[in-house]
PDB file of C-alpha atoms in Angstrom:
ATOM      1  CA  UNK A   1       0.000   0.000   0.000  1.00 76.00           C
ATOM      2  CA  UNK A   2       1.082   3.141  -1.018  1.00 84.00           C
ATOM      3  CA  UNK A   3      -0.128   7.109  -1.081  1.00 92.00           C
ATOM      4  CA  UNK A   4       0.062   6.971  -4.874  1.00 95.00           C
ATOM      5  CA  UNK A   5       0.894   4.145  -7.647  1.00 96.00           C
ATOM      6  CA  UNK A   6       1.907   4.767 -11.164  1.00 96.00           C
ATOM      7  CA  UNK A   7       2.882   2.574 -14.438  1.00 96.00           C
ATOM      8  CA  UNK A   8       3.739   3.932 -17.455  1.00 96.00           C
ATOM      9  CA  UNK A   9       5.281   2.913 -20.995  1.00 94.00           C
ATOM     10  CA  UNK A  10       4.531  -1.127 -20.800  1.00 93.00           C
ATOM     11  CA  UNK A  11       5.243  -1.850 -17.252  1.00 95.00           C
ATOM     12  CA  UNK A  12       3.208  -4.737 -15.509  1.00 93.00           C
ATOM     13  CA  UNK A  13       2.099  -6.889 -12.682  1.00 92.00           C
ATOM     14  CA  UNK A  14       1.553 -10.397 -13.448  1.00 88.00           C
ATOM     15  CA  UNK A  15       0.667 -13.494 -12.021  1.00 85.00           C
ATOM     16  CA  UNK A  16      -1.243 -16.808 -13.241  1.00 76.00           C
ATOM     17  CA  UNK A  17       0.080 -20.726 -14.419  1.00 75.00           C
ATOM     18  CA  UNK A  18       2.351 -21.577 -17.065  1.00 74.00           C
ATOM     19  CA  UNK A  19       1.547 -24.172 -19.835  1.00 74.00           C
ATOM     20  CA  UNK A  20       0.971 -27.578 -18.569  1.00 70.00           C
ATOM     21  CA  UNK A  21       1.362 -26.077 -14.728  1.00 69.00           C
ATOM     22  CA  UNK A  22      -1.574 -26.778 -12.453  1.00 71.00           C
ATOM     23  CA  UNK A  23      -2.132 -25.920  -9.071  1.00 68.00           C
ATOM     24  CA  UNK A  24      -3.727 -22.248  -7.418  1.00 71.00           C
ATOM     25  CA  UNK A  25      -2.641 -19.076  -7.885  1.00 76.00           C
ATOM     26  CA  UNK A  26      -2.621 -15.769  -5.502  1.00 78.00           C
ATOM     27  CA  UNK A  27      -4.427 -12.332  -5.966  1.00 90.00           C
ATOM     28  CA  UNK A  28      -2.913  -9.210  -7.296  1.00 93.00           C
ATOM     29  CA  UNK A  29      -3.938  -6.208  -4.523  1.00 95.00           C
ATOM     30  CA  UNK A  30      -2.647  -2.830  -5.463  1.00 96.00           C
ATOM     31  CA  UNK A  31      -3.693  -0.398  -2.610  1.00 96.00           C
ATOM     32  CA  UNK A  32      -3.131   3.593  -2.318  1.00 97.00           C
ATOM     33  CA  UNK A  33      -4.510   6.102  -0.200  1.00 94.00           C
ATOM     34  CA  UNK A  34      -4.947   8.779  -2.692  1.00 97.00           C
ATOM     35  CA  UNK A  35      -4.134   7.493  -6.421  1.00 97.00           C
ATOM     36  CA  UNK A  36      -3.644   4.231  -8.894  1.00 97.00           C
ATOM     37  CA  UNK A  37      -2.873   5.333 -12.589  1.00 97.00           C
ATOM     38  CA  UNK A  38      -2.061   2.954 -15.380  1.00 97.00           C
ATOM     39  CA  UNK A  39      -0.663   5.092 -18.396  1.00 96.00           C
ATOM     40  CA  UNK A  40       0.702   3.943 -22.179  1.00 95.00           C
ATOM     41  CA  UNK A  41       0.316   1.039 -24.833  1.00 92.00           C
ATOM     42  CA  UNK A  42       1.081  -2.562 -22.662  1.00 92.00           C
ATOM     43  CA  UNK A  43       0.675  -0.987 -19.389  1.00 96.00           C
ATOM     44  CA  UNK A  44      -1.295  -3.439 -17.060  1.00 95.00           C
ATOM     45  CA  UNK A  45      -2.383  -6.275 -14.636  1.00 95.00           C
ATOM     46  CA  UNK A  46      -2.021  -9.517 -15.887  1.00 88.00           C
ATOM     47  CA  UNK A  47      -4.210 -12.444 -14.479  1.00 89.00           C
ATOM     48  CA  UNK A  48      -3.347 -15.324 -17.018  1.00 83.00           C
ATOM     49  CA  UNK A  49      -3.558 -19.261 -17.168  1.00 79.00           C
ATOM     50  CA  UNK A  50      -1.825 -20.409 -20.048  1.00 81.00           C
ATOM     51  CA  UNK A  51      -3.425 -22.692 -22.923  1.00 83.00           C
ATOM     52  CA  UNK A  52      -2.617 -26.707 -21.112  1.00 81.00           C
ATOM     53  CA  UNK A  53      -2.777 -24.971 -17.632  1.00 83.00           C
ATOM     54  CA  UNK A  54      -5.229 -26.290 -14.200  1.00 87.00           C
ATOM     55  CA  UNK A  55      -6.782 -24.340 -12.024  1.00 85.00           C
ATOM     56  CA  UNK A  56      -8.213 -21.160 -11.602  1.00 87.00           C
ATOM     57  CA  UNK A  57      -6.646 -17.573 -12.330  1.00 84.00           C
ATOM     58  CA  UNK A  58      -5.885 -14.956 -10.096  1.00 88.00           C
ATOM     59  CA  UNK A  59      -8.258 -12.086  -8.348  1.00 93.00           C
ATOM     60  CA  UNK A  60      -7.193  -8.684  -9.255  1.00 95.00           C
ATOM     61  CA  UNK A  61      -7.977  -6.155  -6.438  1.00 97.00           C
ATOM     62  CA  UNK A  62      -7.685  -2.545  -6.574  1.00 97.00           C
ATOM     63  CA  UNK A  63      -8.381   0.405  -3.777  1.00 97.00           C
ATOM     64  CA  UNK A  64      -8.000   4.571  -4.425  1.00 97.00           C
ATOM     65  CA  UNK A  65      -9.134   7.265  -3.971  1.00 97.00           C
ATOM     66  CA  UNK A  66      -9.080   7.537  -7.571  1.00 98.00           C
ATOM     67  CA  UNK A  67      -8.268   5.349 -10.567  1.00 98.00           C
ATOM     68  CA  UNK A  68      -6.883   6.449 -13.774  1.00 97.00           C
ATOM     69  CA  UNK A  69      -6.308   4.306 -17.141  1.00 97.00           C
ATOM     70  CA  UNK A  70      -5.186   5.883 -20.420  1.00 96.00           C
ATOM     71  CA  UNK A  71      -3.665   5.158 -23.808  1.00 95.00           C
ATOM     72  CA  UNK A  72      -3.889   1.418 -24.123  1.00 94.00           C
ATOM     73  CA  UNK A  73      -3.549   0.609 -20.439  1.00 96.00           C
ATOM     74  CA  UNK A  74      -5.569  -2.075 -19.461  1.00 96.00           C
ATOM     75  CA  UNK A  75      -6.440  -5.170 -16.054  1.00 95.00           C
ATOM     76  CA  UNK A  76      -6.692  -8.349 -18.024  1.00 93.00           C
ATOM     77  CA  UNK A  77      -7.910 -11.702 -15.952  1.00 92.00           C
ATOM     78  CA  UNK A  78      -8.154 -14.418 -18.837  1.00 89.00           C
ATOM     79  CA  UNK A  79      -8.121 -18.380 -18.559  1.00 88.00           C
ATOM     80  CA  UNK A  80      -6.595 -20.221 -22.004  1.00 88.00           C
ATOM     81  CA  UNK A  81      -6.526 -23.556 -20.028  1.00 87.00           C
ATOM     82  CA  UNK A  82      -8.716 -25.549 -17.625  1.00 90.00           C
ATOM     83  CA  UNK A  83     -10.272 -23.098 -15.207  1.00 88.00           C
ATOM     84  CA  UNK A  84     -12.185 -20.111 -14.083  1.00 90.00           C
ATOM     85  CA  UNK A  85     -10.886 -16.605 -14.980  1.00 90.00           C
ATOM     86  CA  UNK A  86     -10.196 -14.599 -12.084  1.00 91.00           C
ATOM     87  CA  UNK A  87     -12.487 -11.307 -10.618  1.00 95.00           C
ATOM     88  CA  UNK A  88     -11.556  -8.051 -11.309  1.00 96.00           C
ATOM     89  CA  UNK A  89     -12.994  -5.955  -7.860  1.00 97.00           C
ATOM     90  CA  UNK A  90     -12.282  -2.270  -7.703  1.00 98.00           C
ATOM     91  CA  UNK A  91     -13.213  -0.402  -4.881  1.00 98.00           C
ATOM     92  CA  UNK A  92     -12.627   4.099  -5.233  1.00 98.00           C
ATOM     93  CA  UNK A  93     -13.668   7.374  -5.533  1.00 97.00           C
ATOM     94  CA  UNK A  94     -13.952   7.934  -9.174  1.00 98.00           C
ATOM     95  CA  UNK A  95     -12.891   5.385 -12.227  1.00 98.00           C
ATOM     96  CA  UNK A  96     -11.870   6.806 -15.250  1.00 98.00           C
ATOM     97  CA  UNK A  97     -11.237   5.139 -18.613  1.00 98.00           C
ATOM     98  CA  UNK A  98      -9.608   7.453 -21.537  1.00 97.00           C
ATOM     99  CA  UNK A  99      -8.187   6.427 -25.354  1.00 94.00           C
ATOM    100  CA  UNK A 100      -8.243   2.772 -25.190  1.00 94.00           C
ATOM    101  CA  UNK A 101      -8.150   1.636 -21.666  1.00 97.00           C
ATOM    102  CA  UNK A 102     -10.042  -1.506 -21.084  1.00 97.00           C
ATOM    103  CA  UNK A 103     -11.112  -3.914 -17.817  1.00 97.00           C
ATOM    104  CA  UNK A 104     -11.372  -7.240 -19.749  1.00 94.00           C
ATOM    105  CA  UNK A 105     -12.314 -10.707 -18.449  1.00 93.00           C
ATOM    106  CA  UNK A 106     -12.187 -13.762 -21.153  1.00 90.00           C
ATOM    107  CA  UNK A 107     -12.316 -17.728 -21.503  1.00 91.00           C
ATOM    108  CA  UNK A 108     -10.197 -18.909 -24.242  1.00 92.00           C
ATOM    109  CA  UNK A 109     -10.407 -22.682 -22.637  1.00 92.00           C
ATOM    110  CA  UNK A 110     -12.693 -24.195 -20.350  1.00 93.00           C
ATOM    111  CA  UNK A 111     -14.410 -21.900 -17.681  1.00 91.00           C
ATOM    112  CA  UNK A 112     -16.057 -19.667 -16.468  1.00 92.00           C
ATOM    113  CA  UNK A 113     -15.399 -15.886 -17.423  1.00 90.00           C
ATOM    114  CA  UNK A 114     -15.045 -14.069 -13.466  1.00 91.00           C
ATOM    115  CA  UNK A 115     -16.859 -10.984 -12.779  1.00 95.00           C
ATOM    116  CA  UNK A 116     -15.931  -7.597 -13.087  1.00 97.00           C
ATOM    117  CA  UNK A 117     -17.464  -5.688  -9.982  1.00 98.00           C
ATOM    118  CA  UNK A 118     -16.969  -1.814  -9.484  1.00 98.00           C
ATOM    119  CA  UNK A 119     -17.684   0.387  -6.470  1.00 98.00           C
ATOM    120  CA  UNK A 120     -17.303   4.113  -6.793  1.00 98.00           C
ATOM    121  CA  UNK A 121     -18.430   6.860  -4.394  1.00 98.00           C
ATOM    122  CA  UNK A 122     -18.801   9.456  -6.963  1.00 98.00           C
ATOM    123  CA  UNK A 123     -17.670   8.906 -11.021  1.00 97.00           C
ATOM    124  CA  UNK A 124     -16.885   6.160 -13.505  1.00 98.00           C
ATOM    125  CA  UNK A 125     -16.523   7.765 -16.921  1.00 98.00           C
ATOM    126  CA  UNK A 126     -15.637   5.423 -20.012  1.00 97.00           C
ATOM    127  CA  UNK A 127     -14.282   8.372 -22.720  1.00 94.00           C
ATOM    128  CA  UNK A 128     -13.585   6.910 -26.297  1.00 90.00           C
ATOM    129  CA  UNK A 129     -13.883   4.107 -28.688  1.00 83.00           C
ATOM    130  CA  UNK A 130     -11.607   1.149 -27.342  1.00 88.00           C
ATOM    131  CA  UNK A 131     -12.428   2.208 -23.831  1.00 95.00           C
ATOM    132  CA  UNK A 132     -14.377  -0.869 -22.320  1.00 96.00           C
ATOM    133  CA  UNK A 133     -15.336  -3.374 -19.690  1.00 97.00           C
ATOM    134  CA  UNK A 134     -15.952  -6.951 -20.643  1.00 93.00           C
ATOM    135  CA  UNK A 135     -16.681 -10.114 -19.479  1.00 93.00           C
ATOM    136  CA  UNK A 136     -16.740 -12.548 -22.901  1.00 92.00           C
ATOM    137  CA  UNK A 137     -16.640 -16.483 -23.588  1.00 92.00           C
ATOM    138  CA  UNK A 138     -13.930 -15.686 -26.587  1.00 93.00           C
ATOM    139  CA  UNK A 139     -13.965 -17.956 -30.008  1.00 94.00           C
ATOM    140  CA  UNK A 140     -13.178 -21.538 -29.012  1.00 93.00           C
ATOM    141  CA  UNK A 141     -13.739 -21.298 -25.306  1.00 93.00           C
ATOM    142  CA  UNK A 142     -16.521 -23.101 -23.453  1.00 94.00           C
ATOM    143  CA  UNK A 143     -18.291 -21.909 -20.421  1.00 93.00           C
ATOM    144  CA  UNK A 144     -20.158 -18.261 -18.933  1.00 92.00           C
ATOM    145  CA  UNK A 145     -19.620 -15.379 -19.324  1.00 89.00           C
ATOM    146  CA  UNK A 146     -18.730 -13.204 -16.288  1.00 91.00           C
ATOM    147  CA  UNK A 147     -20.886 -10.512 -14.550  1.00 95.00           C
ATOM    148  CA  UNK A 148     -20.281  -6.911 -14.711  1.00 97.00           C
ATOM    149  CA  UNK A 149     -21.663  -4.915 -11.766  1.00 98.00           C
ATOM    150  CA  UNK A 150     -21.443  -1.620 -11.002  1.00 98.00           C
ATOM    151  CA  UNK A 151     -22.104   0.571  -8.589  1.00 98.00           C
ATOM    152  CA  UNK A 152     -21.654   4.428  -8.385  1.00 98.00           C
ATOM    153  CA  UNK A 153     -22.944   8.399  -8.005  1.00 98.00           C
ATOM    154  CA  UNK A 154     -22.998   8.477 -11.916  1.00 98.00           C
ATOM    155  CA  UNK A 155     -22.218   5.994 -15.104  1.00 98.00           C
ATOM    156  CA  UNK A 156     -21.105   8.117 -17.984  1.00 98.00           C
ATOM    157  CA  UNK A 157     -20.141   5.797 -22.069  1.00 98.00           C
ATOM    158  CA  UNK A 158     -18.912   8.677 -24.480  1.00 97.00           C
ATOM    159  CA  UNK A 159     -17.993   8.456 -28.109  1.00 96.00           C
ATOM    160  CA  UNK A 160     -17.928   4.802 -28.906  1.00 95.00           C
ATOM    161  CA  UNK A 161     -17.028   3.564 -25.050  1.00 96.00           C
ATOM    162  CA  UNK A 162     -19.004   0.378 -24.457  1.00 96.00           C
ATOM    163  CA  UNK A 163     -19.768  -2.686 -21.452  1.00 96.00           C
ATOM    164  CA  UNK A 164     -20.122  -5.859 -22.772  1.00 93.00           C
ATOM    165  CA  UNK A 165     -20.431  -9.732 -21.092  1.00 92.00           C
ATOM    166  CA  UNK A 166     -21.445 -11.992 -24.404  1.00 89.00           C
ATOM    167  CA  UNK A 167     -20.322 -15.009 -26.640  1.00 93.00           C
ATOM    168  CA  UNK A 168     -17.625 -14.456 -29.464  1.00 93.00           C
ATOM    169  CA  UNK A 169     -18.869 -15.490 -32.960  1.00 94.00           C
ATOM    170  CA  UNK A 170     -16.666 -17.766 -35.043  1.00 95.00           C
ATOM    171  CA  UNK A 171     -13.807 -17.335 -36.885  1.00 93.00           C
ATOM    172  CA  UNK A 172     -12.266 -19.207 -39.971  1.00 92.00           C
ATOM    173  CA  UNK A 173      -9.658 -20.181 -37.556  1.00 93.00           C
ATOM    174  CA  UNK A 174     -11.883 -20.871 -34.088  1.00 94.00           C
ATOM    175  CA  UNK A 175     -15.885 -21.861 -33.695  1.00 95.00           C
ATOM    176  CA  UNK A 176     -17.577 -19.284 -31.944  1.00 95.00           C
ATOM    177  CA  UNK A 177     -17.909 -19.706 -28.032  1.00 94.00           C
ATOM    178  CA  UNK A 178     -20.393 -21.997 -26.059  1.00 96.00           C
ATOM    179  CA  UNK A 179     -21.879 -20.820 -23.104  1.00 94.00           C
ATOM    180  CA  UNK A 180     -24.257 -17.680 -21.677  1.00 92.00           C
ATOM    181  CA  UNK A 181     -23.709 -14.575 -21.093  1.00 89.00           C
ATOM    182  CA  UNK A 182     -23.206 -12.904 -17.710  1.00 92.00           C
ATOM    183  CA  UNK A 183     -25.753 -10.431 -16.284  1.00 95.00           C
ATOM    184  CA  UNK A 184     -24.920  -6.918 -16.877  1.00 97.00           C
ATOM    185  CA  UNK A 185     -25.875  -5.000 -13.097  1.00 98.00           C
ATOM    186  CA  UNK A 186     -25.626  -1.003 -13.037  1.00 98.00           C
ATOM    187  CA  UNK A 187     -27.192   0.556  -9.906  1.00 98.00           C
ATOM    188  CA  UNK A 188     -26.576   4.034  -9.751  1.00 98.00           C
ATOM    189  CA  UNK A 189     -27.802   7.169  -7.448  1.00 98.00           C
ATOM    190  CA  UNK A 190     -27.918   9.511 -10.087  1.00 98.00           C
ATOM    191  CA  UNK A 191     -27.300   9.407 -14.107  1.00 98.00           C
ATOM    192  CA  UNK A 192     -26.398   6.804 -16.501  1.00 98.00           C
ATOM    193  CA  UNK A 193     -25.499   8.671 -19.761  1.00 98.00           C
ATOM    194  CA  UNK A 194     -24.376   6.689 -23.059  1.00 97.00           C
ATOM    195  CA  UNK A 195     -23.425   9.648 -26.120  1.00 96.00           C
ATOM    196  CA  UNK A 196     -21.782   9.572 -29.163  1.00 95.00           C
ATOM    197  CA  UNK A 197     -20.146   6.870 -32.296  1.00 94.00           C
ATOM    198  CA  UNK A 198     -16.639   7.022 -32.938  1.00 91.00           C
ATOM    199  CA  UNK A 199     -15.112   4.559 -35.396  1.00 86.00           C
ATOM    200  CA  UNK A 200     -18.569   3.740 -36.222  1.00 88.00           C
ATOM    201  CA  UNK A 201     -18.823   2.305 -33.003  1.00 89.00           C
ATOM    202  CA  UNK A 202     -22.085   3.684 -30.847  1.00 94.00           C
ATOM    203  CA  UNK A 203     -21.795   3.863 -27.213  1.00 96.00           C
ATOM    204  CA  UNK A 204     -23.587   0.844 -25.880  1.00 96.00           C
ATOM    205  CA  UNK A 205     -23.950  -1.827 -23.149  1.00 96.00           C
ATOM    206  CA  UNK A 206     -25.046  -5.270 -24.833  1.00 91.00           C
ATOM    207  CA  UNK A 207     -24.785  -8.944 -23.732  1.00 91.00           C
ATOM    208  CA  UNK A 208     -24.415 -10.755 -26.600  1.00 89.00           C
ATOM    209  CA  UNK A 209     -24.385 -14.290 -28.739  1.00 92.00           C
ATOM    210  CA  UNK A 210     -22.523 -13.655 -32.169  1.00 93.00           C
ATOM    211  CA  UNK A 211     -22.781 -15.091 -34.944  1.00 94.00           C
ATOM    212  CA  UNK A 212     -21.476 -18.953 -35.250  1.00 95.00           C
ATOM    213  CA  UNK A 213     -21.576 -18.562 -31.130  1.00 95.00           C
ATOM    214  CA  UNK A 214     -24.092 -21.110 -29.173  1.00 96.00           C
ATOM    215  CA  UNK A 215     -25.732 -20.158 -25.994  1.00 95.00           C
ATOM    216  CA  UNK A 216     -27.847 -17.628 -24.645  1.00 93.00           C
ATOM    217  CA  UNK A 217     -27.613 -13.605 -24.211  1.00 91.00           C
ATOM    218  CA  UNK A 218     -27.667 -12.334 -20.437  1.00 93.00           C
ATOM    219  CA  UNK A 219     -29.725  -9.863 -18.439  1.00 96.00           C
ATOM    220  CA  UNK A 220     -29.194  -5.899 -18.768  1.00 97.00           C
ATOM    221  CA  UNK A 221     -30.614  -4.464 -15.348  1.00 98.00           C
ATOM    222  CA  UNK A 222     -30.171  -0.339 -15.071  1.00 98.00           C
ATOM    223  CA  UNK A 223     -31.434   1.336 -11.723  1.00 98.00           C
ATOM    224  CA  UNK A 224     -30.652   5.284 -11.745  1.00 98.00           C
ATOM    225  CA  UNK A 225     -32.420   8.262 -11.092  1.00 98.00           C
ATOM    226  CA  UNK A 226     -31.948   9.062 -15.195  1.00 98.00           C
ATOM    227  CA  UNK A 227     -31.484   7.325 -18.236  1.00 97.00           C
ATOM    228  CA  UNK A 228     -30.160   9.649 -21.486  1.00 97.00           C
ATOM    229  CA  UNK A 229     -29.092   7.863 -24.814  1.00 95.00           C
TER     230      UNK A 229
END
């Protein structure tokens, strides 16, 4: 625990199993009193279980004041082998997500996708195209998609940002995914706002089965005081 914790240009903190390893893994807990920022392409949490790996992945666990990702950063908890993907829990003041940033949560092997769960006193903003939260069954993995619950003063997707716990379609490489999708849970005390397209991408929250995918969509449940698209 620190007052403040910064990454920049491609630095990480990792943990997870190795091809053909099995076994349990720890959780990643990055604490500050005042500020966690993640800044530039690469820079990130990894939570990963290798494709031939046992055994579940690791929690990632974050607590600020305030938390800041930006140009590519991104937390990653993903499973390639046998086993659940790990949560991602963060627990602040505001959350902010600018050019890129992402919170993602995948099954490439056999799992179940962990949830993404967000507590914020005030703020989470999700600014651009790229910027997103997701909880997916990728192509070629088989199990559920994660949930995605948040909790805050205000919920605000601009220009393109999106939320999304669904099934990848198919490839010509990989079948799509089999499994459902996780719920999608957004209680709020005051607005959830979703503006804008960028890259012809519209600002959304969807749970999702693609094309070539098998399984069913999840539940979208919104309580705020005000809804704007």
């Amino acid at each position: 625990e620190a007052r403040e914790v910064t990454l920049t240009d491609g630095a990480n903190l990792q943990a997870g199993l190795f091809s053909n390893a099995g076994g349990e893994t720890g959780i990643i807990s990055v604490k500050a009193k005042d500020s966690i920022s993640f800044e530039g392409t690469n820079t990130a949490i990894w939570s990963n279980s290798e494709v031939g790996a046992i055994g579940d992945g690791s929690d990632i666990e974050l607590s600020a004041k305030s938390i800041y990702l930006s140009d590519g950063a991104f937390f990653n908890a993903n499973n390639s082998g046998q086993g659940n993907a790990g949560d991602i829990t963060i627990k602040t003041g505001s959350l902010s997500l600018t050019n890129g940033a992402q919170l993602r949560n995948s099954i490439f092997g056999e799992g179940n996708a962990g949830s993404v769960n967000i507590q914020a006193n005030d703020t989470v903003q999700l600014s651009d195209s790229n910027s997103s939260i997701f909880s997916n069954v990728e192509r070629g993995g088989q199990g559920n998609g994660g949930a995605i619950n948040i909790q805050a003063k205000s919920l605000s997707l601009a220009n393109g940002a999106q939320i999304q716990s669904g099934i990848r379609g198919s490839s010509e490489e990989l079948p799509g995914g089999r499994g459902n999708g996780g719920k999608v849970n957004i209680n709020v005390r005051d607005t959830v706002r979703l503006a804008g397209v960028n890259n012809g991408l519209s600002s959304a929250i969807f749970t999702d089965v693609e094309s070539g995918a098998i399984g069913n969509g999840g539940d979208i449940n919104i309580k705020a005081r005000s809804l704007s698209l």
